[in-house]
Short mmCIF file of C-alpha atoms in Angstrom, two decimals:
data_model
loop_
_atom_site.label_atom_id
_atom_site.label_comp_id
_atom_site.label_asym_id
_atom_site.label_seq_id
_atom_site.Cartn_x
_atom_site.Cartn_y
_atom_site.Cartn_z
CA MET O 27 -60.08 9.51 -15.56
CA ASP O 28 -56.59 8.25 -15.57
CA THR O 29 -55.94 6.31 -12.17
CA ARG O 30 -53.09 4.48 -13.12
CA SER O 31 -49.76 4.81 -10.85
CA PRO O 32 -47.13 6.99 -12.52
CA ARG O 33 -44.27 4.96 -14.06
CA ALA O 34 -40.47 5.60 -13.25
CA LEU O 35 -37.48 4.24 -14.95
CA ILE O 36 -34.46 3.94 -12.37
CA VAL O 37 -31.13 3.05 -14.10
CA GLY O 38 -28.77 1.72 -11.64
CA THR O 39 -29.03 -0.47 -8.82
CA GLY O 40 -26.51 1.10 -6.38
CA ILE O 41 -27.29 2.68 -3.36
CA ALA O 42 -28.89 5.48 -4.99
CA GLY O 43 -31.06 3.66 -7.36
CA LEU O 44 -32.24 1.33 -4.88
CA ALA O 45 -33.13 3.99 -2.30
CA THR O 46 -34.71 5.86 -5.26
CA ALA O 47 -36.96 2.82 -5.97
CA MET O 48 -37.89 2.42 -2.34
CA ARG O 49 -39.07 6.30 -1.82
CA LEU O 50 -40.87 6.16 -5.06
CA ARG O 51 -43.03 3.28 -4.39
CA GLU O 52 -43.99 4.95 -1.06
CA ALA O 53 -44.61 8.16 -2.76
CA GLY O 54 -47.08 6.10 -5.28
CA TRP O 55 -45.24 5.41 -8.05
CA GLU O 56 -44.63 2.18 -9.81
CA PRO O 57 -40.74 1.98 -10.30
CA LEU O 58 -39.01 -0.56 -12.98
CA LEU O 59 -35.11 -0.80 -12.16
CA VAL O 60 -32.68 -1.80 -14.90
CA GLU O 61 -29.12 -2.42 -14.19
CA ARG O 62 -26.43 -2.85 -17.00
CA ALA O 63 -24.65 -5.76 -14.95
CA ALA O 64 -25.96 -9.20 -16.04
CA ARG O 65 -26.58 -9.72 -11.86
CA ARG O 66 -26.05 -8.26 -8.53
CA ARG O 67 -22.63 -6.37 -7.99
CA PRO O 68 -20.29 -8.00 -5.02
CA ALA O 69 -20.22 -6.47 -1.79
CA GLY O 70 -17.63 -3.87 -2.95
CA TYR O 71 -15.11 -1.87 -0.85
CA PHE O 72 -14.98 0.44 1.99
CA VAL O 73 -17.76 3.66 2.87
CA GLY O 74 -18.49 5.44 5.76
CA LEU O 75 -21.88 6.44 6.56
CA PHE O 76 -21.97 9.52 8.69
CA GLU O 77 -24.93 11.25 10.42
CA THR O 78 -26.79 12.55 7.12
CA GLY O 79 -26.88 9.08 5.96
CA ARG O 80 -27.72 7.39 9.21
CA ALA O 81 -30.94 9.73 9.86
CA THR O 82 -32.26 8.97 6.14
CA ALA O 83 -31.40 5.41 6.53
CA GLU O 84 -33.43 5.20 10.10
CA ARG O 85 -36.35 7.05 8.51
CA MET O 86 -36.54 4.56 5.78
CA GLY O 87 -36.20 1.58 8.12
CA VAL O 88 -32.94 0.08 6.90
CA LEU O 89 -30.59 1.12 9.33
CA ASP O 90 -30.63 -1.79 11.61
CA ALA O 91 -30.14 -4.17 8.58
CA ILE O 92 -27.36 -2.12 7.29
CA GLY O 93 -25.39 -2.52 10.79
CA ASN O 94 -21.98 -1.39 11.43
CA ARG O 95 -18.75 -3.00 10.88
CA PHE O 96 -16.81 -1.37 13.39
CA ASN O 97 -14.89 -3.51 15.24
CA PRO O 98 -14.07 -2.06 19.12
CA THR O 99 -11.03 -4.03 19.42
CA SER O 100 -9.20 -2.48 16.14
CA VAL O 101 -6.19 -0.57 16.60
CA THR O 102 -5.14 1.60 13.65
CA TYR O 103 -1.60 2.28 13.15
CA ASP O 104 0.53 4.74 11.21
CA ILE O 105 3.59 2.95 9.36
CA ASP O 106 6.45 3.85 7.40
CA ARG O 107 8.18 1.45 4.60
CA THR O 108 10.52 -0.11 7.53
CA GLY O 109 7.37 -1.19 9.36
CA ARG O 110 8.04 1.08 12.32
CA ARG O 111 4.29 1.85 13.66
CA ARG O 112 2.90 4.10 15.66
CA PRO O 113 -0.99 4.19 17.25
CA SER O 114 -2.73 6.87 15.45
CA PRO O 115 -6.87 7.79 15.01
CA GLY O 116 -8.65 5.74 12.48
CA TYR O 117 -11.51 6.49 10.37
CA GLY O 118 -14.11 5.52 12.91
CA ASP O 119 -12.53 7.97 15.31
CA LEU O 120 -13.67 10.89 13.13
CA PRO O 121 -16.15 13.46 14.44
CA GLY O 122 -19.39 12.14 14.02
CA ARG O 123 -18.42 8.43 14.49
CA PRO O 124 -19.17 7.15 11.05
CA ARG O 125 -20.37 3.68 10.57
CA LEU O 126 -17.59 1.39 8.89
CA LEU O 127 -19.09 -0.72 6.17
CA LEU O 128 -18.74 -2.09 2.78
CA ARG O 129 -20.86 -0.58 0.09
CA GLY O 130 -22.76 -3.77 -0.24
CA ASP O 131 -24.19 -4.01 3.41
CA ILE O 132 -26.12 -0.49 2.21
CA GLU O 133 -27.08 -2.24 -0.99
CA ALA O 134 -28.36 -5.50 0.63
CA ALA O 135 -30.37 -3.85 3.19
CA LEU O 136 -32.00 -1.66 0.60
CA TYR O 137 -32.38 -4.66 -2.05
CA ASP O 138 -34.17 -6.83 0.58
CA ALA O 139 -36.71 -4.02 1.13
CA VAL O 140 -37.16 -3.22 -2.48
CA ALA O 141 -36.94 -6.48 -4.72
CA PRO O 142 -40.21 -8.28 -3.12
CA ARG O 143 -42.16 -5.36 -4.81
CA THR O 144 -40.21 -3.89 -7.52
CA GLU O 145 -39.08 -5.49 -11.21
CA ILE O 146 -35.34 -5.47 -11.48
CA ARG O 147 -34.13 -6.14 -15.14
CA TYR O 148 -30.32 -6.92 -15.34
CA GLY O 149 -28.34 -7.19 -18.31
CA THR O 150 -30.38 -4.00 -19.49
CA THR O 151 -29.23 -0.55 -20.52
CA PRO O 152 -31.11 2.52 -22.15
CA THR O 153 -29.83 3.31 -25.64
CA ALA O 154 -32.04 6.06 -26.48
CA VAL O 155 -33.88 8.82 -24.31
CA HIS O 156 -36.61 11.11 -25.83
CA GLU O 157 -38.38 13.39 -23.48
CA HIS O 158 -41.87 14.54 -24.33
CA PRO O 159 -44.45 17.08 -22.50
CA ASP O 160 -46.38 13.96 -21.47
CA GLY O 161 -43.86 11.37 -21.21
CA VAL O 162 -40.24 10.21 -21.81
CA ASP O 163 -39.88 7.13 -24.50
CA VAL O 164 -36.75 4.84 -23.78
CA THR O 165 -35.10 2.38 -26.03
CA LEU O 166 -34.05 -0.52 -23.38
CA ARG O 167 -31.18 -2.85 -24.75
CA THR O 168 -31.41 -6.30 -22.85
CA THR O 169 -28.36 -9.01 -23.33
CA THR O 170 -29.18 -12.20 -22.27
CA GLY O 171 -26.18 -14.88 -22.94
CA GLU O 172 -25.42 -13.96 -26.72
CA ASP O 173 -28.86 -12.69 -27.50
CA THR O 174 -29.68 -8.91 -27.59
CA ALA O 175 -33.38 -7.37 -27.90
CA ASP O 176 -34.34 -3.85 -27.90
CA THR O 177 -37.74 -2.47 -26.42
CA VAL O 178 -38.99 0.74 -26.52
CA ALA O 179 -41.31 2.05 -23.43
CA ARG O 180 -42.60 5.17 -22.11
CA PHE O 181 -42.37 6.71 -18.49
CA ASP O 182 -43.37 9.33 -16.57
CA LEU O 183 -39.84 9.83 -15.25
CA VAL O 184 -36.39 8.72 -15.85
CA VAL O 185 -33.94 8.52 -13.09
CA GLY O 186 -30.06 8.02 -13.75
CA ALA O 187 -28.60 6.49 -10.71
CA ASP O 188 -26.12 4.70 -12.89
CA GLY O 189 -22.70 6.20 -11.26
CA LEU O 190 -19.65 8.43 -12.31
CA ARG O 191 -19.56 7.59 -15.91
CA SER O 192 -23.54 7.84 -16.43
CA THR O 193 -25.51 6.58 -19.60
CA VAL O 194 -28.41 8.48 -18.80
CA ARG O 195 -26.38 11.87 -18.22
CA ARG O 196 -24.83 11.11 -21.48
CA LEU O 197 -27.92 10.52 -23.35
CA VAL O 198 -29.74 13.39 -21.85
CA PHE O 199 -27.11 16.05 -20.88
CA GLY O 200 -24.01 15.40 -23.08
CA PRO O 201 -20.63 13.71 -23.05
CA ASP O 202 -19.02 13.01 -19.92
CA SER O 203 -16.05 15.66 -20.91
CA GLY O 204 -18.44 18.24 -19.84
CA TYR O 205 -18.94 17.31 -16.65
CA LEU O 206 -16.29 15.40 -14.90
CA ARG O 207 -13.95 17.27 -13.16
CA PRO O 208 -10.26 15.49 -12.65
CA LEU O 209 -8.84 15.39 -9.20
CA HIS O 210 -5.66 14.04 -10.83
CA HIS O 211 -5.53 11.12 -8.46
CA ILE O 212 -5.69 7.39 -8.92
CA ILE O 213 -7.13 5.01 -6.44
CA GLY O 214 -6.62 1.07 -6.09
CA ALA O 215 -8.91 -1.19 -3.85
CA THR O 216 -9.44 -4.75 -3.05
CA ILE O 217 -10.19 -7.11 -0.32
CA LEU O 218 -7.27 -8.86 1.14
CA LYS O 219 -7.08 -12.56 1.33
CA ASP O 220 -4.51 -12.74 4.07
CA PRO O 221 -3.69 -10.86 7.23
CA VAL O 222 -0.50 -8.34 6.80
CA PRO O 223 2.43 -10.03 8.47
CA GLY O 224 2.85 -8.60 11.80
CA PHE O 225 -0.49 -7.14 12.30
CA ARG O 226 -3.95 -8.63 13.43
CA PRO O 227 -6.67 -8.97 10.94
CA GLN O 228 -8.66 -6.28 13.32
CA ASP O 229 -5.99 -3.69 12.75
CA GLY O 230 -5.86 -0.61 10.63
CA LEU O 231 -2.55 0.63 8.84
CA VAL O 232 -2.24 4.00 7.36
CA LEU O 233 1.35 4.43 5.17
CA ALA O 234 0.96 8.16 4.24
CA GLU O 235 3.69 9.88 2.09
CA PRO O 236 3.53 13.20 0.09
CA GLY O 237 1.27 12.46 -2.89
CA ARG O 238 0.61 8.89 -2.26
CA SER O 239 -0.77 6.70 0.86
CA ALA O 240 -2.09 3.09 1.52
CA TRP O 241 -4.99 2.49 4.03
CA VAL O 242 -6.05 -0.80 5.42
CA PHE O 243 -9.53 -0.73 6.78
CA PRO O 244 -10.59 -3.48 9.16
CA PHE O 245 -14.08 -4.63 9.46
CA ALA O 246 -15.85 -6.79 12.17
CA ASP O 247 -16.69 -10.32 10.57
CA HIS O 248 -14.91 -9.34 6.98
CA ARG O 249 -11.78 -9.36 5.81
CA PRO O 250 -9.84 -6.05 5.37
CA GLY O 251 -9.81 -4.25 2.69
CA VAL O 252 -6.57 -1.94 1.20
CA LEU O 253 -6.97 1.24 -0.79
CA PHE O 254 -3.82 2.66 -2.94
CA ASN O 255 -4.04 6.56 -3.45
CA TYR O 256 -1.34 8.35 -5.48
CA ARG O 257 -1.31 11.70 -7.25
CA THR O 258 -0.52 11.90 -11.14
CA ASP O 259 -0.16 14.51 -13.95
CA ASP O 260 -0.73 11.96 -16.30
CA GLU O 261 -3.80 9.85 -15.63
CA ASP O 262 -3.85 8.52 -19.39
CA ALA O 263 -0.49 6.91 -18.72
CA GLN O 264 -1.68 4.90 -15.71
CA PHE O 265 -4.08 2.94 -18.10
CA ARG O 266 -1.46 1.92 -20.38
CA ARG O 267 0.22 -0.40 -17.75
CA SER O 268 -1.24 -2.87 -15.52
CA PRO O 269 -2.56 -1.72 -12.40
CA VAL O 270 0.14 -3.23 -10.07
CA GLU O 271 2.77 -1.95 -12.54
CA SER O 272 1.39 1.74 -12.18
CA LEU O 273 0.92 1.50 -8.42
CA ARG O 274 4.79 0.04 -8.12
CA ARG O 275 5.93 3.32 -10.21
CA ALA O 276 3.60 5.59 -8.24
CA PHE O 277 5.26 4.26 -4.94
CA GLY O 278 8.99 3.94 -6.12
CA PRO O 279 11.88 4.37 -6.68
CA GLU O 280 12.24 3.97 -2.92
CA PRO O 281 12.26 0.07 -1.76
CA THR O 282 8.66 -1.01 -0.83
CA GLY O 283 9.45 -2.61 2.57
CA PRO O 284 7.84 -5.65 3.98
CA VAL O 285 4.31 -4.12 4.82
CA LEU O 286 3.95 -2.23 1.07
CA GLU O 287 5.31 -5.02 -0.77
CA ASN O 288 2.90 -7.33 0.89
CA LEU O 289 0.03 -5.07 0.07
CA LEU O 290 0.88 -4.69 -3.48
CA GLN O 291 1.56 -8.40 -3.93
CA GLN O 292 -2.17 -9.20 -2.61
CA PHE O 293 -3.61 -6.51 -4.79
CA GLU O 294 -1.60 -7.91 -7.86
CA GLN O 295 -3.00 -11.56 -6.97
CA ALA O 296 -6.63 -10.55 -6.10
CA ASP O 297 -9.37 -12.12 -8.17
CA ASP O 298 -11.36 -8.64 -7.87
CA ARG O 299 -10.04 -5.23 -7.62
CA LEU O 300 -10.50 -1.74 -8.70
CA PHE O 301 -8.22 0.73 -10.30
CA ASP O 302 -9.79 4.19 -11.57
CA SER O 303 -9.08 7.70 -11.71
CA THR O 304 -11.07 9.99 -9.42
CA HIS O 305 -13.55 12.89 -10.58
CA GLN O 306 -16.20 14.96 -9.32
CA VAL O 307 -19.20 15.54 -11.50
CA VAL O 308 -20.14 19.26 -11.53
CA MET O 309 -23.34 20.10 -13.42
CA PRO O 310 -25.40 23.48 -13.78
CA THR O 311 -28.54 21.17 -13.27
CA TRP O 312 -29.37 17.74 -12.46
CA HIS O 313 -32.57 17.71 -14.07
CA THR O 314 -34.92 18.21 -16.94
CA ASP O 315 -38.70 18.28 -16.60
CA ARG O 316 -39.09 14.57 -16.54
CA VAL O 317 -35.32 13.03 -16.23
CA VAL O 318 -33.15 13.53 -13.35
CA LEU O 319 -29.92 12.52 -12.02
CA VAL O 320 -29.19 11.23 -8.23
CA GLY O 321 -26.24 10.17 -6.41
CA ASP O 322 -22.80 10.03 -8.24
CA SER O 323 -24.60 10.53 -11.65
CA ALA O 324 -25.18 13.87 -10.65
CA TRP O 325 -22.60 15.29 -8.23
CA CYS O 326 -19.76 12.37 -7.57
CA LEU O 327 -18.28 13.51 -4.20
CA THR O 328 -15.17 10.84 -4.59
CA LEU O 329 -14.46 8.67 -1.67
CA TYR O 330 -12.47 11.59 -0.27
CA SER O 331 -15.78 13.27 0.84
CA GLY O 332 -16.80 10.41 3.03
CA MET O 333 -20.09 11.15 1.86
CA GLY O 334 -21.04 9.15 -1.36
CA ALA O 335 -23.36 6.82 0.34
CA SER O 336 -25.04 9.07 2.71
CA THR O 337 -25.73 11.48 0.06
CA GLY O 338 -26.93 8.81 -2.31
CA LEU O 339 -29.48 7.82 0.59
CA ALA O 340 -30.49 11.45 1.43
CA GLY O 341 -31.04 12.72 -2.43
CA ALA O 342 -33.27 9.63 -3.23
CA ASP O 343 -35.45 10.17 0.33
CA LEU O 344 -35.75 14.04 -0.52
CA LEU O 345 -36.79 12.95 -3.92
CA GLY O 346 -39.22 10.77 -2.83
CA THR O 347 -40.48 13.49 -0.47
CA SER O 348 -40.54 16.16 -2.97
CA LEU O 349 -42.85 13.98 -5.36
CA LEU O 350 -45.37 13.47 -2.22
CA ARG O 351 -45.34 17.24 -1.90
CA ASN O 352 -45.80 17.85 -5.64
CA PRO O 353 -47.99 15.11 -6.83
CA ASP O 354 -49.40 16.86 -10.04
CA ASN O 355 -46.50 19.14 -10.92
CA LEU O 356 -43.45 16.86 -11.86
CA PRO O 357 -41.19 19.95 -12.87
CA ARG O 358 -41.93 21.92 -9.66
CA ALA O 359 -41.15 18.54 -7.68
CA LEU O 360 -37.54 18.36 -9.31
CA ARG O 361 -37.04 21.94 -9.34
CA GLU O 362 -37.86 22.11 -5.24
CA TRP O 363 -35.58 19.17 -4.54
CA GLU O 364 -32.67 20.60 -6.55
CA GLN O 365 -33.03 23.80 -4.82
CA ARG O 366 -32.80 22.14 -1.52
CA LEU O 367 -30.24 20.19 -1.96
CA ARG O 368 -27.52 21.85 -4.14
CA PRO O 369 -26.11 23.89 -1.43
CA PHE O 370 -25.34 20.61 0.58
CA ILE O 371 -23.78 19.09 -2.15
CA PHE O 372 -21.69 22.06 -3.18
CA THR O 373 -20.27 22.18 0.70
CA GLN O 374 -19.58 18.40 0.50
CA GLN O 375 -17.79 18.91 -2.86
CA THR O 376 -15.40 21.53 -1.83
CA ALA O 377 -14.67 19.73 1.28
CA GLY O 378 -13.75 16.50 -0.59
CA ARG O 379 -11.42 18.41 -2.87
CA ALA O 380 -9.89 20.22 0.14
CA GLU O 381 -9.38 18.46 3.90
CA GLY O 382 -11.20 15.05 2.49
CA LEU O 383 -8.46 14.78 -0.26
CA THR O 384 -5.32 15.70 1.86
CA MET O 385 -6.83 13.55 4.89
CA PHE O 386 -6.45 10.49 2.65
CA VAL O 387 -3.27 11.68 0.49
CA PRO O 388 -0.93 14.05 1.94
CA GLN O 389 0.03 16.56 -0.69
CA ASN O 390 3.39 17.96 0.74
CA ARG O 391 5.43 17.58 3.60
CA ARG O 392 3.17 20.14 5.49
CA ASP O 393 0.00 17.89 5.20
CA LEU O 394 2.32 15.08 6.56
CA ALA O 395 3.26 17.49 9.68
CA VAL O 396 0.08 18.21 10.33
CA ARG O 397 -0.95 14.57 10.27
CA ARG O 398 1.96 13.88 12.61
CA LEU O 399 0.97 16.41 15.01
CA THR O 400 -2.51 15.39 15.17
CA ARG O 401 -1.44 11.86 16.03
CA THR O 402 0.52 13.31 18.61
CA LEU O 403 -2.08 15.42 20.42
CA THR O 404 -4.47 12.22 20.20
CA GLY O 405 -2.39 10.26 21.89
CA ASN O 406 -3.61 11.38 25.34
CA PRO O 407 -7.26 12.00 26.85
CA VAL O 408 -6.66 15.91 27.09
CA GLY O 409 -5.07 16.38 23.51
CA ARG O 410 -7.88 13.92 21.97
CA ARG O 411 -10.61 15.89 23.06
CA ALA O 412 -8.98 19.39 21.98
CA MET O 413 -8.50 17.94 18.56
CA ARG O 414 -12.02 16.87 18.31
CA THR O 415 -13.03 20.32 19.20
CA LEU O 416 -10.93 21.80 16.52
CA VAL O 417 -11.88 19.76 13.73
CA ALA O 418 -15.44 19.18 14.70
CA GLY O 419 -16.73 22.16 12.48
CA LYS O 420 -15.29 20.79 9.29
CA PHE O 421 -17.43 17.69 9.40
CA LYS O 422 -20.88 19.74 10.73
CA ALA O 423 -22.20 19.43 7.63
CA LYS O 424 -21.86 15.71 7.71
CA SER O 425 -24.28 15.76 10.28
CA ILE O 426 -27.02 17.69 8.71
CA ASP O 427 -30.49 15.68 8.03
CA ILE O 428 -30.94 17.30 4.77
CA ALA O 429 -33.50 15.01 3.47
CA ALA O 430 -35.51 15.52 6.86
CA PRO O 431 -39.42 16.39 5.90
#
């Protein structure tokens, strides 16, 4: 009688990968985590954690360790290029009161829970995946300095949690072109080294114009982050120039003004920054009999949904529950997991392409007018309550505990 624990290979040590390792260990599996990067990633940039993610994190016992970087003394301002400012609702004022975090806050809490009991190999990525009725043979390539070594191991389950441009997805399901849905927007993000002149470090800023925007997110006990967004009809052209040149072209030809100029200069001088196109991942299925994709690898919602971290946690949590319910039938476990999760993810993707995108990047003058009306109405307590009632329905799905047993 085979009494060994089933083995799972989890590719990617982001939120979804670490959460999956935690839940699979609790379900009686022996996970191995591999990560392409040579070491743990830096803290990263802004994420929001809505009730879906909070409920999951609390059930997993990591919510307190994740914390909350919301600063109660913060004020968010809508600004224009001249520097004129008006108080405006901030991201933390949205219905559901999302926790304002850095991606690394969630990853660090999960890592501390997972690492003492789970093997993690850095500088390692799969190069071949061969699925059989009784297991999955995976070739793993590990790079240490200038040395590279390939090993082949068999697993009972392979989990791709390796992000938007997933290696597991490409090896098992096919090329990226079949699954990436472009939103025709570019993002640029970094952590600011210096305060924005004329504003406190704890103040949030939003400069919104048709087809482009710049957001400054303040954090408690951490320097603020900036997020640039702009629409483009030619994504490839954006990467033939330096990131800051593409940003300047996107925000031109008008004079930048003092605040936008400062943000662009800080982005250009940053030691670490992100500059990328935005895509959702849309697939007819997220699993085979022994390979499953979780998080951005399966359903990337983009930052415009505000639910990437929450669904990464919830998807992993629900996967562990499904495996516990079906200990001797892996295909059925994966099938039940996807059947429950897919309608929820569809709702989040739809919202991310619609009101989520226009909240971050007004697409036209009408969207700007709606933003100004919202700012005006929320300027007094009566209007604030009325607006919360009007928009609460659009955020209701962000409060569903989809992974609840």
